[in-house]
């Protein structure tokens, strides 16, 4: 499947050098349960060819990786996805997509080191697969926004209903996205950056 969608921004994707105007870089993690679209999002938005460590699902994952709602999926990310996007003239984001499966949580300490913020991806058919991840982020004090990846057969909920179901405070942004589309994934990152900016202004970022 072509994850880049039809709105891929024209021109060469690979920018190996950072432009002179770049002044700052930030680390962002993309998290969520199995099959919610992390690899897809990093792949659609990255300006460099994304690095991904996918491995064909093995016996070890059978019965452990809940494959519901993603029956065509035969690969799962065992370590992480990595990409890069220049979000403004000055700011570059380094993206780390990290697996939500419990057996990979030992990776998280290192992956969250120095992370400015996170995107939690949700699949409305299986909201519960992203619950634990949100709890972990809260424990570690990593601010996050919630992006609802719209799968065609997924139930649609209002933002208010989702906020109540996820027990999220009113300030945490919840947005819809299509992880396959570059512009949509970029919008999610912009929402996160605006949220982080507002936290910094209000003095809530430590
Ligand atoms: N319809 C739809 N399918 C998606 C979207 N994002 C991902 N997928 C599909 O969902 C499956 C799981 O995505 P993947 O990025 O591998 O999930 P990950 O386990 O979170 O990395 C893939 O087979 C994609 O085809 C989306 O926004 N819309
Ligand atoms: Mg993946």
CSV table of C-alpha atoms and ligand atoms in Angstrom, one decimal:
chain,number,residue,atom,x,y,z
A,1,UNK,CA,0.0,0.0,0.0
A,2,UNK,CA,1.2,3.5,-0.8
A,3,UNK,CA,1.4,5.2,2.6
A,4,UNK,CA,2.4,8.5,1.1
A,5,UNK,CA,-1.2,9.2,-0.2
A,6,UNK,CA,-2.0,11.5,-3.0
A,7,UNK,CA,-1.0,14.7,-1.2
A,8,UNK,CA,2.7,14.0,-1.1
A,9,UNK,CA,4.5,17.3,-1.4
A,10,UNK,CA,6.3,17.3,-4.8
A,11,UNK,CA,10.1,17.5,-5.0
A,12,UNK,CA,12.8,15.4,-3.7
A,13,UNK,CA,12.1,13.8,-0.3
A,14,UNK,CA,15.6,13.2,0.7
A,15,UNK,CA,17.3,16.2,2.3
A,16,UNK,CA,20.5,14.9,3.7
A,17,UNK,CA,21.8,18.3,4.9
A,18,UNK,CA,20.1,20.6,7.2
A,19,UNK,CA,19.5,24.1,5.9
A,20,UNK,CA,21.6,27.0,7.4
A,21,UNK,CA,18.4,28.5,8.9
A,22,UNK,CA,18.0,25.5,11.3
A,23,UNK,CA,18.5,26.7,14.8
A,24,UNK,CA,16.9,24.1,17.0
A,25,UNK,CA,16.1,20.4,17.0
A,26,UNK,CA,13.6,18.6,19.1
A,27,UNK,CA,12.9,14.9,19.8
A,28,UNK,CA,9.3,13.8,19.5
A,29,UNK,CA,8.0,10.3,20.1
A,30,UNK,CA,5.0,8.8,18.3
A,31,UNK,CA,3.4,6.1,20.4
A,32,UNK,CA,0.3,4.0,20.6
A,33,UNK,CA,-0.8,0.4,20.6
A,34,UNK,CA,0.0,-2.2,17.9
A,35,UNK,CA,-1.2,-1.3,14.4
A,36,UNK,CA,-2.5,2.2,15.1
A,37,UNK,CA,-0.3,3.7,12.4
A,38,UNK,CA,3.0,4.8,14.0
A,39,UNK,CA,5.2,3.5,11.2
A,40,UNK,CA,2.8,4.9,8.6
A,41,UNK,CA,2.9,8.4,10.2
A,42,UNK,CA,6.7,8.5,10.5
A,43,UNK,CA,6.9,7.3,6.9
A,44,UNK,CA,4.5,9.8,5.5
A,45,UNK,CA,5.9,12.8,7.2
A,46,UNK,CA,9.6,12.2,7.2
A,47,UNK,CA,11.8,14.2,4.8
A,48,UNK,CA,14.6,11.7,5.0
A,49,UNK,CA,13.9,8.1,4.1
A,50,UNK,CA,12.5,6.8,7.3
A,51,UNK,CA,14.4,4.1,9.1
A,52,UNK,CA,12.2,1.4,10.3
A,53,UNK,CA,12.9,-1.9,11.9
A,54,UNK,CA,10.0,-4.1,10.9
A,55,UNK,CA,10.1,-7.8,11.3
A,56,UNK,CA,7.7,-10.4,10.1
A,57,UNK,CA,5.5,-11.4,13.0
A,58,UNK,CA,6.8,-14.5,14.5
A,59,UNK,CA,5.4,-17.2,16.7
A,60,UNK,CA,6.4,-15.0,19.7
A,61,UNK,CA,3.9,-12.4,18.7
A,62,UNK,CA,1.0,-14.8,18.1
A,63,UNK,CA,-1.6,-14.5,20.8
A,64,UNK,CA,0.4,-11.7,22.3
A,65,UNK,CA,0.1,-9.0,19.6
A,66,UNK,CA,-3.6,-8.3,19.3
A,67,UNK,CA,-4.0,-8.3,15.6
A,68,UNK,CA,-7.7,-7.3,15.6
A,69,UNK,CA,-8.5,-4.7,13.1
A,70,UNK,CA,-5.3,-5.0,11.2
A,71,UNK,CA,-5.6,-8.5,9.8
A,72,UNK,CA,-3.5,-7.6,6.7
A,73,UNK,CA,-0.6,-6.6,8.9
A,74,UNK,CA,2.2,-9.1,8.7
A,75,UNK,CA,5.0,-7.0,10.0
A,76,UNK,CA,5.4,-5.4,13.4
A,77,UNK,CA,7.9,-2.8,14.6
A,78,UNK,CA,10.2,-4.5,17.0
A,79,UNK,CA,12.4,-1.6,17.9
A,80,UNK,CA,11.4,1.8,16.4
A,81,UNK,CA,10.8,4.0,13.5
A,82,UNK,CA,13.0,7.1,12.9
A,83,UNK,CA,12.4,10.1,10.7
A,84,UNK,CA,13.0,13.8,10.5
A,85,UNK,CA,11.0,16.8,9.4
A,86,UNK,CA,11.8,20.5,9.3
A,87,UNK,CA,8.6,22.0,10.7
A,88,UNK,CA,9.6,25.6,10.5
A,89,UNK,CA,12.5,27.4,8.9
A,90,UNK,CA,14.3,27.2,12.2
A,91,UNK,CA,13.1,24.0,13.9
A,92,UNK,CA,13.7,20.4,13.0
A,93,UNK,CA,11.9,17.5,14.6
A,94,UNK,CA,13.4,14.1,15.1
A,95,UNK,CA,10.6,11.5,15.2
A,96,UNK,CA,10.8,8.2,17.1
A,97,UNK,CA,8.0,5.8,16.6
A,98,UNK,CA,8.0,3.3,19.4
A,99,UNK,CA,6.1,0.1,20.0
A,100,UNK,CA,3.3,0.0,22.4
A,101,UNK,CA,3.4,-3.7,23.2
A,102,UNK,CA,4.0,-4.3,26.9
A,103,UNK,CA,7.0,-6.6,26.2
A,104,UNK,CA,8.9,-3.7,24.6
A,105,UNK,CA,8.4,-1.3,27.6
A,106,UNK,CA,12.0,-1.8,28.6
A,107,UNK,CA,12.9,0.3,25.6
A,108,UNK,CA,11.0,3.3,26.8
A,109,UNK,CA,13.3,4.9,29.4
A,110,UNK,CA,15.9,5.5,26.8
A,111,UNK,CA,13.4,6.5,24.1
A,112,UNK,CA,11.9,9.2,26.3
A,113,UNK,CA,15.2,10.7,27.4
A,114,UNK,CA,15.1,14.3,26.2
A,115,UNK,CA,11.8,14.0,24.4
A,116,UNK,CA,10.0,17.3,24.2
A,117,UNK,CA,6.6,15.8,23.6
A,118,UNK,CA,4.6,12.9,22.2
A,119,UNK,CA,1.8,12.0,19.8
A,120,UNK,CA,-0.5,9.2,20.9
A,121,UNK,CA,-2.1,7.6,18.0
A,122,UNK,CA,-5.5,6.0,18.5
A,123,UNK,CA,-7.6,3.5,16.5
A,124,UNK,CA,-11.2,4.0,17.5
A,125,UNK,CA,-11.9,0.3,16.9
A,126,UNK,CA,-9.4,-0.5,19.7
A,127,UNK,CA,-9.1,2.5,22.0
A,128,UNK,CA,-7.8,0.3,24.8
A,129,UNK,CA,-4.6,-0.5,23.1
A,130,UNK,CA,-3.4,3.0,23.6
A,131,UNK,CA,-4.6,3.4,27.2
A,132,UNK,CA,-1.4,2.1,28.9
A,133,UNK,CA,0.8,4.3,26.7
A,134,UNK,CA,-1.0,7.4,27.9
A,135,UNK,CA,-0.6,6.4,31.5
A,136,UNK,CA,3.1,5.9,31.0
A,137,UNK,CA,3.6,9.3,29.4
A,138,UNK,CA,1.7,10.9,32.3
A,139,UNK,CA,3.9,9.1,34.8
A,140,UNK,CA,7.0,10.4,33.0
A,141,UNK,CA,5.7,13.9,32.6
A,142,UNK,CA,6.0,13.9,28.8
A,143,UNK,CA,3.3,16.2,27.4
A,144,UNK,CA,1.2,14.7,24.5
A,145,UNK,CA,-1.5,15.3,22.0
A,146,UNK,CA,-3.9,12.6,20.9
A,147,UNK,CA,-4.3,11.9,17.2
A,148,UNK,CA,-7.3,9.7,16.1
A,149,UNK,CA,-6.2,7.8,13.0
A,150,UNK,CA,-9.3,7.5,10.9
A,151,UNK,CA,-9.8,4.0,9.7
A,152,UNK,CA,-12.8,3.7,7.3
A,153,UNK,CA,-14.6,1.0,9.4
A,154,UNK,CA,-13.7,2.7,12.7
A,155,UNK,CA,-16.5,4.1,14.9
A,156,UNK,CA,-16.6,7.9,15.0
A,157,UNK,CA,-16.7,9.6,18.3
A,158,UNK,CA,-17.0,13.3,19.2
A,159,UNK,CA,-14.0,14.9,20.8
A,160,UNK,CA,-16.0,15.3,24.0
A,161,UNK,CA,-16.9,11.6,24.1
A,162,UNK,CA,-13.3,10.7,23.5
A,163,UNK,CA,-12.0,13.0,26.1
A,164,UNK,CA,-14.4,11.5,28.6
A,165,UNK,CA,-13.5,7.9,27.6
A,166,UNK,CA,-9.8,8.6,27.8
A,167,UNK,CA,-10.2,10.7,31.0
A,168,UNK,CA,-8.1,13.5,29.5
A,169,UNK,CA,-7.9,17.0,30.9
A,170,UNK,CA,-9.5,19.7,28.8
A,171,UNK,CA,-6.2,21.3,27.7
A,172,UNK,CA,-4.9,18.1,26.0
A,173,UNK,CA,-5.6,18.5,22.2
A,174,UNK,CA,-7.5,15.7,20.4
A,175,UNK,CA,-7.4,15.8,16.6
A,176,UNK,CA,-8.3,13.5,13.8
A,177,UNK,CA,-5.7,12.5,11.2
A,178,UNK,CA,-5.0,10.2,8.4
A,179,UNK,CA,-1.5,8.9,9.1
A,180,UNK,CA,-1.0,8.0,5.4
A,181,UNK,CA,-1.2,11.6,4.4
A,182,UNK,CA,1.8,13.8,4.8
A,183,UNK,CA,-0.2,17.0,5.3
A,184,UNK,CA,-2.4,15.4,7.9
A,185,UNK,CA,0.5,14.0,9.9
A,186,UNK,CA,2.3,17.3,9.7
A,187,UNK,CA,-0.8,19.0,11.1
A,188,UNK,CA,-0.7,16.7,14.1
A,189,UNK,CA,2.9,17.7,14.7
A,190,UNK,CA,2.0,21.4,14.4
A,191,UNK,CA,-0.8,20.8,17.0
A,192,UNK,CA,1.8,19.2,19.3
A,193,UNK,CA,4.2,22.1,18.8
A,194,UNK,CA,1.5,24.7,19.5
A,195,UNK,CA,0.5,22.7,22.7
A,196,UNK,CA,4.1,22.6,23.9
A,197,UNK,CA,4.4,26.3,23.2
A,198,UNK,CA,1.3,27.1,25.2
A,199,UNK,CA,2.6,24.9,28.1
A,200,UNK,CA,5.9,26.8,28.0
A,201,UNK,CA,4.1,30.2,28.1
A,202,UNK,CA,2.0,29.1,31.0
A,203,UNK,CA,5.0,27.9,32.9
A,204,UNK,CA,3.8,24.2,33.0
A,205,UNK,CA,6.9,22.9,31.2
A,206,UNK,CA,9.7,22.0,33.5
B,1,LIG,N1,-7.4,3.5,6.5
B,1,LIG,C1,-6.2,3.7,7.1
B,1,LIG,N2,-5.3,2.7,7.3
B,1,LIG,C2,-4.2,3.0,7.9
B,1,LIG,C3,-3.9,4.3,8.4
B,1,LIG,N3,-2.7,4.3,9.0
B,1,LIG,C4,-2.2,3.1,9.0
B,1,LIG,N4,-3.1,2.3,8.3
B,1,LIG,C5,-3.0,0.8,8.1
B,1,LIG,O1,-2.9,0.2,9.3
B,1,LIG,C6,-1.9,-0.8,9.4
B,1,LIG,C7,-1.0,-0.6,10.6
B,1,LIG,O2,-0.2,0.6,10.4
B,1,LIG,P1,1.3,0.7,11.0
B,1,LIG,O3,1.8,2.0,10.6
B,1,LIG,O4,2.1,-0.5,10.6
B,1,LIG,O5,1.0,0.6,12.6
B,1,LIG,P2,2.0,0.6,13.8
B,1,LIG,O6,2.0,-0.8,14.4
B,1,LIG,O7,1.4,1.5,14.8
B,1,LIG,O8,3.4,1.0,13.3
B,1,LIG,C8,-1.1,-0.7,8.1
B,1,LIG,O9,-1.3,-1.9,7.4
B,1,LIG,C9,-1.8,0.5,7.3
B,1,LIG,O10,-2.1,0.1,6.0
B,1,LIG,C10,-4.9,5.4,8.2
B,1,LIG,O11,-4.7,6.5,8.5
B,1,LIG,N5,-6.0,5.0,7.5
B,2,LIG,MG1,5.1,0.0,13.3
